[in-house]
PDB file of C-alpha atoms in Angstrom:
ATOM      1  CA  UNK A   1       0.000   0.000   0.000  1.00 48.00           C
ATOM      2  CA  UNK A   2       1.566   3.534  -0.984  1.00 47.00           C
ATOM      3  CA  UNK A   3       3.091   5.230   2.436  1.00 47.00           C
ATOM      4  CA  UNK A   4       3.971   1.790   3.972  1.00 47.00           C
ATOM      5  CA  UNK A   5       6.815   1.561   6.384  1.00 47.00           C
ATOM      6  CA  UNK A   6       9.625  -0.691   5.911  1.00 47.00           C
ATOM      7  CA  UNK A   7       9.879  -3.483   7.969  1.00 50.00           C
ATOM      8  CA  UNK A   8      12.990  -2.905   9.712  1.00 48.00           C
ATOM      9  CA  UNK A   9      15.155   0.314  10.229  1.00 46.00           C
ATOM     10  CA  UNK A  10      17.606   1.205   7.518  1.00 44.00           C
ATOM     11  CA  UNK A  11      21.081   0.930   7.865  1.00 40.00           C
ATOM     12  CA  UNK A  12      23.434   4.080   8.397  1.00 34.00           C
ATOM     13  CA  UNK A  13      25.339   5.446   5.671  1.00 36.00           C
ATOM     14  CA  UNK A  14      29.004   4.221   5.858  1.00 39.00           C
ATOM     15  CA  UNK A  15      27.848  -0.097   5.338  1.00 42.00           C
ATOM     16  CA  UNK A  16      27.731  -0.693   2.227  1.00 44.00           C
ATOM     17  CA  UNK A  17      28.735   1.643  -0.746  1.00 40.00           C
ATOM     18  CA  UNK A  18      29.390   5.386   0.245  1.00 39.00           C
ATOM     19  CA  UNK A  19      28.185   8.219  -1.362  1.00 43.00           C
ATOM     20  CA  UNK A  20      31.181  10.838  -2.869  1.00 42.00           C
ATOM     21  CA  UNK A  21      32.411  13.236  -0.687  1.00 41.00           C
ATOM     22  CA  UNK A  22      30.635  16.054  -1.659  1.00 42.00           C
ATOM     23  CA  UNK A  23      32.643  19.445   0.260  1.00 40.00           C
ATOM     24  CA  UNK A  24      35.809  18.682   2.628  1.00 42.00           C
ATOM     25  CA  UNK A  25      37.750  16.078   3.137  1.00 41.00           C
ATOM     26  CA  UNK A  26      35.551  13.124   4.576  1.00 42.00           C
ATOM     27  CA  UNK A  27      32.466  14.843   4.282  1.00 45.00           C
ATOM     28  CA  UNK A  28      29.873  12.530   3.452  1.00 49.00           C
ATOM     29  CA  UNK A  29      26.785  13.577   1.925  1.00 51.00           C
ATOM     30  CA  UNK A  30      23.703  13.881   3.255  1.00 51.00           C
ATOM     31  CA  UNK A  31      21.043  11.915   2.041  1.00 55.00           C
ATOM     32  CA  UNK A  32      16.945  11.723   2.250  1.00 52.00           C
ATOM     33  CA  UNK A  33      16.319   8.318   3.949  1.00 48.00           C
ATOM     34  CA  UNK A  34      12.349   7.747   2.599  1.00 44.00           C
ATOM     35  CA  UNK A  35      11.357   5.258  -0.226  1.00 37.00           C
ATOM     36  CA  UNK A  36       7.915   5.115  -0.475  1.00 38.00           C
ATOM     37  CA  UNK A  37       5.665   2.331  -1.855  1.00 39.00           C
ATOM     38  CA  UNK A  38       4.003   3.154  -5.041  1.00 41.00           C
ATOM     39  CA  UNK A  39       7.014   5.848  -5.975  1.00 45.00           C
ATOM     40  CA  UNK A  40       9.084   3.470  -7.859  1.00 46.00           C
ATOM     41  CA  UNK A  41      12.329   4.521  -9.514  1.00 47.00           C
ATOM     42  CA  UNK A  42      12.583   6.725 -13.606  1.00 50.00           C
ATOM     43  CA  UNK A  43      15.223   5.483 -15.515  1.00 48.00           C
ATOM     44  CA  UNK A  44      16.950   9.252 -15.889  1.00 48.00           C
ATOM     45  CA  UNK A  45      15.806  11.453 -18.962  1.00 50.00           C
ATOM     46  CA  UNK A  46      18.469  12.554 -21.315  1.00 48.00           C
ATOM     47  CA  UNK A  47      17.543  16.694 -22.519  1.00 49.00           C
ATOM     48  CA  UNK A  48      15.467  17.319 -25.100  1.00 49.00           C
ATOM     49  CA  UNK A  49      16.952  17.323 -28.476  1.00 47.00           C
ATOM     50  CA  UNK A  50      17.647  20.934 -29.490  1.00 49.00           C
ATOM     51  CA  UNK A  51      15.028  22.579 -31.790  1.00 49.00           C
ATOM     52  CA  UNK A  52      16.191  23.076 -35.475  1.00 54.00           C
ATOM     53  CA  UNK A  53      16.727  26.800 -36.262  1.00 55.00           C
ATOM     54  CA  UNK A  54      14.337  28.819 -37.637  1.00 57.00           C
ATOM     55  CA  UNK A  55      11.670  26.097 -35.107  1.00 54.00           C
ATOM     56  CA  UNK A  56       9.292  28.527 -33.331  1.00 58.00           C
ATOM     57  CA  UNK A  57       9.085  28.020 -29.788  1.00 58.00           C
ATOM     58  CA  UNK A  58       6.856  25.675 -27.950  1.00 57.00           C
ATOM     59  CA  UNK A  59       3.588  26.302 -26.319  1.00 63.00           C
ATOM     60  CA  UNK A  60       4.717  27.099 -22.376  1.00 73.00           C
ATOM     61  CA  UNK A  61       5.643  24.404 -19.803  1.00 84.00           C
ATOM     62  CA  UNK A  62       3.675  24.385 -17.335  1.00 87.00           C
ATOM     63  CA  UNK A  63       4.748  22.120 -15.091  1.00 92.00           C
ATOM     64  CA  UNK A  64       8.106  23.949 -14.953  1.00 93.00           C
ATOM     65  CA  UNK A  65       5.996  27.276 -14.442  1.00 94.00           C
ATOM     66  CA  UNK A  66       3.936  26.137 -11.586  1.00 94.00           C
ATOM     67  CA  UNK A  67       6.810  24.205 -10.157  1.00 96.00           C
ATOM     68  CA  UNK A  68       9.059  27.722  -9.903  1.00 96.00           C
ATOM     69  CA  UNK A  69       6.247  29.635  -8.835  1.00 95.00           C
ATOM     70  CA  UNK A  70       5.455  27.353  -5.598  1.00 97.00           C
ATOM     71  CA  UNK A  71       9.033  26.574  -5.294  1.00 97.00           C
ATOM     72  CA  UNK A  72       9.964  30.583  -5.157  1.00 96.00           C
ATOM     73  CA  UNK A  73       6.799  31.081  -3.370  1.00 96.00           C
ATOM     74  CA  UNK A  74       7.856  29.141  -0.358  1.00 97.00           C
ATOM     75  CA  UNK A  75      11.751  29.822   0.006  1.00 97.00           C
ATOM     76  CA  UNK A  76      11.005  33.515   0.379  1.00 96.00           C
ATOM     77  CA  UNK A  77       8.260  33.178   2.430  1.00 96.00           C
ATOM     78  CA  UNK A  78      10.421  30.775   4.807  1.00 96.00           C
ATOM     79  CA  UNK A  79      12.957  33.523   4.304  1.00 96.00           C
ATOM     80  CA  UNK A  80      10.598  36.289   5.060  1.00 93.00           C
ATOM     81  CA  UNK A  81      10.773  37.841   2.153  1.00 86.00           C
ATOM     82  CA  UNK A  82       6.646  36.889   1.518  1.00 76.00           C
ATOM     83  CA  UNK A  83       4.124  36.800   3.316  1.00 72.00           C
ATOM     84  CA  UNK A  84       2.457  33.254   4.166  1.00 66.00           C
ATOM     85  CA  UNK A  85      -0.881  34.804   4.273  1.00 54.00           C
ATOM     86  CA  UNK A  86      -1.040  36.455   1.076  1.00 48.00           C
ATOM     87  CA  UNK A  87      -3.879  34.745  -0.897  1.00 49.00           C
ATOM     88  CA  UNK A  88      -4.362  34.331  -4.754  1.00 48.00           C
ATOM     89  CA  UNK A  89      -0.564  33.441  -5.031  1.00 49.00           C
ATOM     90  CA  UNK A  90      -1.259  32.012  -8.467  1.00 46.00           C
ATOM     91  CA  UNK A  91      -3.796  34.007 -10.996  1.00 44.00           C
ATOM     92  CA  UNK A  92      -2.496  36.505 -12.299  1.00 39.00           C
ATOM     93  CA  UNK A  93       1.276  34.858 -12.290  1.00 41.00           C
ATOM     94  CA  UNK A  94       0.792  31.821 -14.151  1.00 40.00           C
ATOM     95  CA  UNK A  95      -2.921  31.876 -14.894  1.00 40.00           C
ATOM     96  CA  UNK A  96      -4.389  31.728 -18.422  1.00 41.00           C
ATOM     97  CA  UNK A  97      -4.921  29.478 -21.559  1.00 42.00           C
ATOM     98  CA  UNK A  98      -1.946  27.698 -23.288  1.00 46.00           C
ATOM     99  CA  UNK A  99       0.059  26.014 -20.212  1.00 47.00           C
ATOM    100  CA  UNK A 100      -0.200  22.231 -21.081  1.00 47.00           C
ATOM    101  CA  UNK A 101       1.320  19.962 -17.875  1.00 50.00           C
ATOM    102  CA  UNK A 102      -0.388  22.789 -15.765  1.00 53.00           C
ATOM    103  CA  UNK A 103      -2.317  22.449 -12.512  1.00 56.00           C
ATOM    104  CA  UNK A 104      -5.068  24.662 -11.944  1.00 68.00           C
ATOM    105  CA  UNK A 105      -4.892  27.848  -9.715  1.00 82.00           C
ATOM    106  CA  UNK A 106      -6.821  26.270  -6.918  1.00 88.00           C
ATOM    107  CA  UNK A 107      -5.063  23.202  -6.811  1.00 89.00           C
ATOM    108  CA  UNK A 108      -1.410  25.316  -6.864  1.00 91.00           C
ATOM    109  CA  UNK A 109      -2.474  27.169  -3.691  1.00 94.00           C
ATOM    110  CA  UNK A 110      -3.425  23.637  -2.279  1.00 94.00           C
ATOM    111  CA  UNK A 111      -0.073  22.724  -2.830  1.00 95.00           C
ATOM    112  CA  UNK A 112       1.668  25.880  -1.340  1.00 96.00           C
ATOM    113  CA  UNK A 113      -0.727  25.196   2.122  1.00 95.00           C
ATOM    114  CA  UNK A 114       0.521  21.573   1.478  1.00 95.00           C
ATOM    115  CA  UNK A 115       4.131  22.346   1.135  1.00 96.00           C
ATOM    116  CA  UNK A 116       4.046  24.704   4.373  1.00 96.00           C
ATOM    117  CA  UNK A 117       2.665  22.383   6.214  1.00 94.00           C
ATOM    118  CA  UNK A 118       5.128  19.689   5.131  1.00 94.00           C
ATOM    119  CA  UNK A 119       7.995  21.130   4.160  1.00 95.00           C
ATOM    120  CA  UNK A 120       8.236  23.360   7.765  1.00 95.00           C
ATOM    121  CA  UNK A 121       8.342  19.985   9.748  1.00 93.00           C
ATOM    122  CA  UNK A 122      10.847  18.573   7.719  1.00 92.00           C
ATOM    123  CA  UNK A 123      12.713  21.478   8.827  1.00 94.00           C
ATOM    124  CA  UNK A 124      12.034  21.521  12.456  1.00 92.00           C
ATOM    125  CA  UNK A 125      12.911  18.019  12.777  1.00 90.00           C
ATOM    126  CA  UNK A 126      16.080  18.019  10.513  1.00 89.00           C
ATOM    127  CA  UNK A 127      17.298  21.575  11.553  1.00 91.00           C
ATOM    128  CA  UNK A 128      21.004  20.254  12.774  1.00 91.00           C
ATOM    129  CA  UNK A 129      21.274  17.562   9.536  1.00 89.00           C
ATOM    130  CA  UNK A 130      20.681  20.833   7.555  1.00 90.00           C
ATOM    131  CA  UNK A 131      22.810  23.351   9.511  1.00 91.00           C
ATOM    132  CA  UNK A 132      26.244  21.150   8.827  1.00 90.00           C
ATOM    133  CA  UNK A 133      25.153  20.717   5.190  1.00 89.00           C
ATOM    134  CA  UNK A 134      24.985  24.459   5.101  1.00 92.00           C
ATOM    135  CA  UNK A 135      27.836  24.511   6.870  1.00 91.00           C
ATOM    136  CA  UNK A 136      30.149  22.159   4.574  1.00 91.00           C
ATOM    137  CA  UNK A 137      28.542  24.203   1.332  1.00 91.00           C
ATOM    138  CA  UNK A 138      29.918  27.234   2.851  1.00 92.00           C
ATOM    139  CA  UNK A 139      26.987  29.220   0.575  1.00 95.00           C
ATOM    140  CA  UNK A 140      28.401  32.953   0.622  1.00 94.00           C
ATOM    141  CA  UNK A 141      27.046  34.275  -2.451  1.00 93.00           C
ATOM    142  CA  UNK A 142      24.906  33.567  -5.398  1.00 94.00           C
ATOM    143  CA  UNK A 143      27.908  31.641  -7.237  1.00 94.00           C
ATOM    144  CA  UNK A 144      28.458  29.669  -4.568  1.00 95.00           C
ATOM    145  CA  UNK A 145      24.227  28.372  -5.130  1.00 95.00           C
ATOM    146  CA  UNK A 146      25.776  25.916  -7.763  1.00 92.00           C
ATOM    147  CA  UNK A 147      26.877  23.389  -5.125  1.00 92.00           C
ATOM    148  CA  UNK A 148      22.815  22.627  -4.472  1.00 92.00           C
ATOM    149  CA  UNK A 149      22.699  21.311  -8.044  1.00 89.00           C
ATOM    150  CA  UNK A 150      25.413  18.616  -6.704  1.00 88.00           C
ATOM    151  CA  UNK A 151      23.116  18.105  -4.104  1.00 88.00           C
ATOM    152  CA  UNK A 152      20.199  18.026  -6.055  1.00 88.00           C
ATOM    153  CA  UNK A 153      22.053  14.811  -8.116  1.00 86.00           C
ATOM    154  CA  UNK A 154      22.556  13.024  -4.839  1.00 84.00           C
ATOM    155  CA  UNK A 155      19.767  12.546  -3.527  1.00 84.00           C
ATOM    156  CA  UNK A 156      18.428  11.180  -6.423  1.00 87.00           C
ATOM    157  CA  UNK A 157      21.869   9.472  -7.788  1.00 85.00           C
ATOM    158  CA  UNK A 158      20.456   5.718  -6.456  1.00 85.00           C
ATOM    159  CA  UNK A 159      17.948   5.645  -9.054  1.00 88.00           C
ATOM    160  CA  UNK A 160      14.918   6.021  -5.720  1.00 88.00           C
ATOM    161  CA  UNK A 161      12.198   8.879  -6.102  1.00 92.00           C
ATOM    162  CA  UNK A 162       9.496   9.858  -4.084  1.00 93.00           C
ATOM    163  CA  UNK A 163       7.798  12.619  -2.260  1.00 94.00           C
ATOM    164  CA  UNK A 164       9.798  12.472   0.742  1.00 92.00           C
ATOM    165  CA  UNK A 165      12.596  13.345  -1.503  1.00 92.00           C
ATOM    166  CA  UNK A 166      11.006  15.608  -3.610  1.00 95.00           C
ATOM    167  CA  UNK A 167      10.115  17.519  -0.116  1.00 94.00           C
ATOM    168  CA  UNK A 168      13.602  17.240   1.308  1.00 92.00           C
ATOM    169  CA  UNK A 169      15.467  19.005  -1.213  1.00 94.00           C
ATOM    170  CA  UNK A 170      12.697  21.683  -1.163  1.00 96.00           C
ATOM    171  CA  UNK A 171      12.804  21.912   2.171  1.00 95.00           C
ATOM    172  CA  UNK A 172      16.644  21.811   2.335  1.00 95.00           C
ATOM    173  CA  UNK A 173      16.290  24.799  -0.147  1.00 96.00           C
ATOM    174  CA  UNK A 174      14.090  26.846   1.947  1.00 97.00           C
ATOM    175  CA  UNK A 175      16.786  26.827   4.721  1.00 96.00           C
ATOM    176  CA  UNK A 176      19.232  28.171   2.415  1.00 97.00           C
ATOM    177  CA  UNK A 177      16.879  30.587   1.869  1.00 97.00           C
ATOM    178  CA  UNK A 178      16.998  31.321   5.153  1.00 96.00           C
ATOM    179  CA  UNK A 179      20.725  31.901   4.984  1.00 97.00           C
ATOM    180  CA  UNK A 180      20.780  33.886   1.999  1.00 97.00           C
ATOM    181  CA  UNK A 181      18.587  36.282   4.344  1.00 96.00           C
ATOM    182  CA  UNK A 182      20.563  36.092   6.775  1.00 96.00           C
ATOM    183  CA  UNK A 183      23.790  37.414   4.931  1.00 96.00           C
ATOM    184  CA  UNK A 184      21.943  39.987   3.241  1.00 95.00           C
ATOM    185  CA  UNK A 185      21.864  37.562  -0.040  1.00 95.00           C
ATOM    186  CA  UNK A 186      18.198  37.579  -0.728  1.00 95.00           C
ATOM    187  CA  UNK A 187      18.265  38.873  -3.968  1.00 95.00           C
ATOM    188  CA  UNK A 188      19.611  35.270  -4.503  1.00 96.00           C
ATOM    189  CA  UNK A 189      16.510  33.216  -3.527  1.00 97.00           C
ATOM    190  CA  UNK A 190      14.792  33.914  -7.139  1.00 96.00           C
ATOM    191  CA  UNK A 191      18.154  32.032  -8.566  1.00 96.00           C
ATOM    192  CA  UNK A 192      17.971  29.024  -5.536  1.00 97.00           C
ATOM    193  CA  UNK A 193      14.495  28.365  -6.690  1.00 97.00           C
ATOM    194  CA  UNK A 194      15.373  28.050 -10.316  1.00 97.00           C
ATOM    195  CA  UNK A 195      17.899  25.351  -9.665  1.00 96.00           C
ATOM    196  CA  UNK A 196      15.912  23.702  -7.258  1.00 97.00           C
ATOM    197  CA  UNK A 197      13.308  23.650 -10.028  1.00 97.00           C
ATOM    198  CA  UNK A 198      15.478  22.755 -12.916  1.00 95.00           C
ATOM    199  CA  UNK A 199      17.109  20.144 -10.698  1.00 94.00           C
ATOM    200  CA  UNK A 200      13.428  18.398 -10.521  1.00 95.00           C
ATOM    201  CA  UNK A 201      11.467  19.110 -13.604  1.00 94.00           C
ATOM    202  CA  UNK A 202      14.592  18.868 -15.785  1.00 91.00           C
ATOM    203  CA  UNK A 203      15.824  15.163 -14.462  1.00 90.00           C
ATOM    204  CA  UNK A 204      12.550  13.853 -12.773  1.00 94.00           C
ATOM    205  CA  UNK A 205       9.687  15.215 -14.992  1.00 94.00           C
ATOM    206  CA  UNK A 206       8.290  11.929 -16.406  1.00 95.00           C
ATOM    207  CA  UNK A 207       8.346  10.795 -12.539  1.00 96.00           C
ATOM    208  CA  UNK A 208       6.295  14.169 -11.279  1.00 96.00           C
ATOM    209  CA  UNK A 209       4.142  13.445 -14.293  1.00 95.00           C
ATOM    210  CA  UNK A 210       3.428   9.634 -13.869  1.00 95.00           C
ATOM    211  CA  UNK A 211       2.353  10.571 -10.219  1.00 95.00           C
ATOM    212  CA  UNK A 212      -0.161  13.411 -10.846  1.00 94.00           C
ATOM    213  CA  UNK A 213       2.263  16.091 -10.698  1.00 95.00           C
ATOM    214  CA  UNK A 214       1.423  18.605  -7.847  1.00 95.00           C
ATOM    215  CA  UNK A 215      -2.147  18.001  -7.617  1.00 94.00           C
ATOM    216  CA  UNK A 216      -0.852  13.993  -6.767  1.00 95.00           C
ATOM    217  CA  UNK A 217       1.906  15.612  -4.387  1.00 95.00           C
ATOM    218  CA  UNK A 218      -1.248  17.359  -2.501  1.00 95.00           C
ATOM    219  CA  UNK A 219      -2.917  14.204  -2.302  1.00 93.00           C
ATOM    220  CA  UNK A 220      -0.564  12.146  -0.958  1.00 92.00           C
ATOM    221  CA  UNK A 221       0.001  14.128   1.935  1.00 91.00           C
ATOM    222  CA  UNK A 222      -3.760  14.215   2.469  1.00 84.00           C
ATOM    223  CA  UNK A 223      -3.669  10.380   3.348  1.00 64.00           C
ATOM    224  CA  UNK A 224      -0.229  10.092   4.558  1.00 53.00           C
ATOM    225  CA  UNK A 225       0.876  11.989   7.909  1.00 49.00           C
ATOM    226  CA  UNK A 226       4.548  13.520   7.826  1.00 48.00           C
ATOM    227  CA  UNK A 227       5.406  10.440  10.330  1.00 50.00           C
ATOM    228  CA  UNK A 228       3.903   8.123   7.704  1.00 44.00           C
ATOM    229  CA  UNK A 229       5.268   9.185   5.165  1.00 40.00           C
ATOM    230  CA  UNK A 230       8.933  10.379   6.109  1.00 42.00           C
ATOM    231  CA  UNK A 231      10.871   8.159   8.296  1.00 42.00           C
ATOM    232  CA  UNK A 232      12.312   9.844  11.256  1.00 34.00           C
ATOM    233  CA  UNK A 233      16.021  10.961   9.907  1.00 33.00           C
ATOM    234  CA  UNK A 234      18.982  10.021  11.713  1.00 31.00           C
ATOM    235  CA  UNK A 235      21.775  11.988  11.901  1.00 34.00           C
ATOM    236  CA  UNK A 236      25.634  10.090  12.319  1.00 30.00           C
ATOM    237  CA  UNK A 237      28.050  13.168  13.503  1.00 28.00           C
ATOM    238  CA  UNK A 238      31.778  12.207  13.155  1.00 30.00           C
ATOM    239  CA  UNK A 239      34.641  14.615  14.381  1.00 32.00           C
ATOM    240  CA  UNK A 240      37.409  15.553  11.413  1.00 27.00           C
ATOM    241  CA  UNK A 241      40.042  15.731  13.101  1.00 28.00           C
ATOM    242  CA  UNK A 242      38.304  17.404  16.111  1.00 33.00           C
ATOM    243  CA  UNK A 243      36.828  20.160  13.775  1.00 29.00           C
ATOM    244  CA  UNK A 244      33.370  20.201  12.817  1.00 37.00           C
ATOM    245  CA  UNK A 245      31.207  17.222  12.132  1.00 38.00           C
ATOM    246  CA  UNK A 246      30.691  14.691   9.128  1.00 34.00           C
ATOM    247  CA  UNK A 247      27.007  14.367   8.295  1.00 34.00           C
ATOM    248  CA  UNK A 248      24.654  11.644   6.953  1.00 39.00           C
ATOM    249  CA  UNK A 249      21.391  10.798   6.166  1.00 40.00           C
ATOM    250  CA  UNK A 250      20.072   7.119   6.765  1.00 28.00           C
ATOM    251  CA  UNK A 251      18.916   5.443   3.547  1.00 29.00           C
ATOM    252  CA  UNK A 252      18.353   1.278   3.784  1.00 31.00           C
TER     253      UNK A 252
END
């Protein structure tokens, strides 16, 4: 049945095959631990072949568009840089004919309430996992943003997709955010939320389609608690050398 637990607890990263360093020396990367029943693995998409010249352009993707406007949406209101309250987040901004792959309005601000609710406990449980990935990316400025797309490929590099995932690097993203904010780097966010997007619609769109796209990711978490539905996350914090702290994410 989809949301079903695994029978017994994974096994900490370090048995078995390790994931590449990803900053520092040692540093393991960390990893979303979820696989979810019903959310089985895309063989990865190669891009699209280029259009001939003179081709005119394609009707508007709207899957992409939705998917950068809730993505944006929530980093800078985590951030602060929006308000959560603000209604209508969607007509007006990628409302009208001509979006094929699109949700409707309604169904977007669903998924906004839905990734709130979500994505903000992801973060309040996993606040340390994602403070010493922040602090290995050592995110200082916009150019520095590219590291997430390494990221981004990791957590999907064992072939496994799901929401849990999906919501992990989102919410991993909105604590960036955060930072960026914090070191007077907002005007960054809009670029975070474009490779956060690109990093899913580009490599896992036939996935996000075959599940119902956003109006599927709002009704999966209307069945399926966050406990149900996200394993509890462990964290395995090694000294370097006495300095800092070498983090991981349980996957089975």
């Amino acid at each position: 049945a989809a949301g079903g637990r695994a029978d017994s607890p994974p096994a900490l990263i370090g048995r078995g095959a390790t994931p590449r360093a990803l900053i520092g020396c040692g540093a393991t990367l960390w990893r979303p631990e979820e696989e979810l029943d019903g959310c089985e693995p895309e063989p990865e998409r190669g891009p699209a072949a280029d259009s001939l010249p003179g081709t005119p352009p394609g009707p508007p993707d709207g899957l992409r568009q939705d998917s950068l406007e809730l993505i944006s949406r929530y980093l800078r209101e985590v951030a602060g840089e929006a308000q959560p309250s603000a209604k209508k987040l969607f007509p007006g901004l990628l409302g009208g004919p001509g979006r094929p792959g699109a949700a409707g309005d309604a169904m977007m601000e669903k998924a906004l309430e839905t990734l709130r609710r979500v994505g903000d406990g992801v973060m309040r449980k996993h606040e340390l996992a994602f403070q010493g990935m922040l602090r290995k990316l050592e995110i200082q400025q916009e150019k520095d943003l590219q590291s997430v797309v390494e990221v981004a490929a990791h957590v999907f590099s064992d072939g496994v997709t799901n929401w849990g995932r999906v919501v992990t690097l989102i919410s991993f993203g909105a604590f960036v955010a955060k930072h960026l904010k914090s070191i007077k780097q907002e005007q960054s966010i809009n670029s975070l939320a474009g490779i956060i997007t690109d990093a899913l619609v580009s490599s896992k769109r036939e996935w996000l389609e075959s599940q119902g796209g956003w109006e599927g990711f709002v009704d999966f978490f209307r069945v399926e608690d966050l406990e149900g539905s996200i394993r509890n996350v462990l964290m395995a914090f090694a000294g370097v050398a006495g300095l800092g702290a070498s983090l991981a994410y349980m996957i089975r």
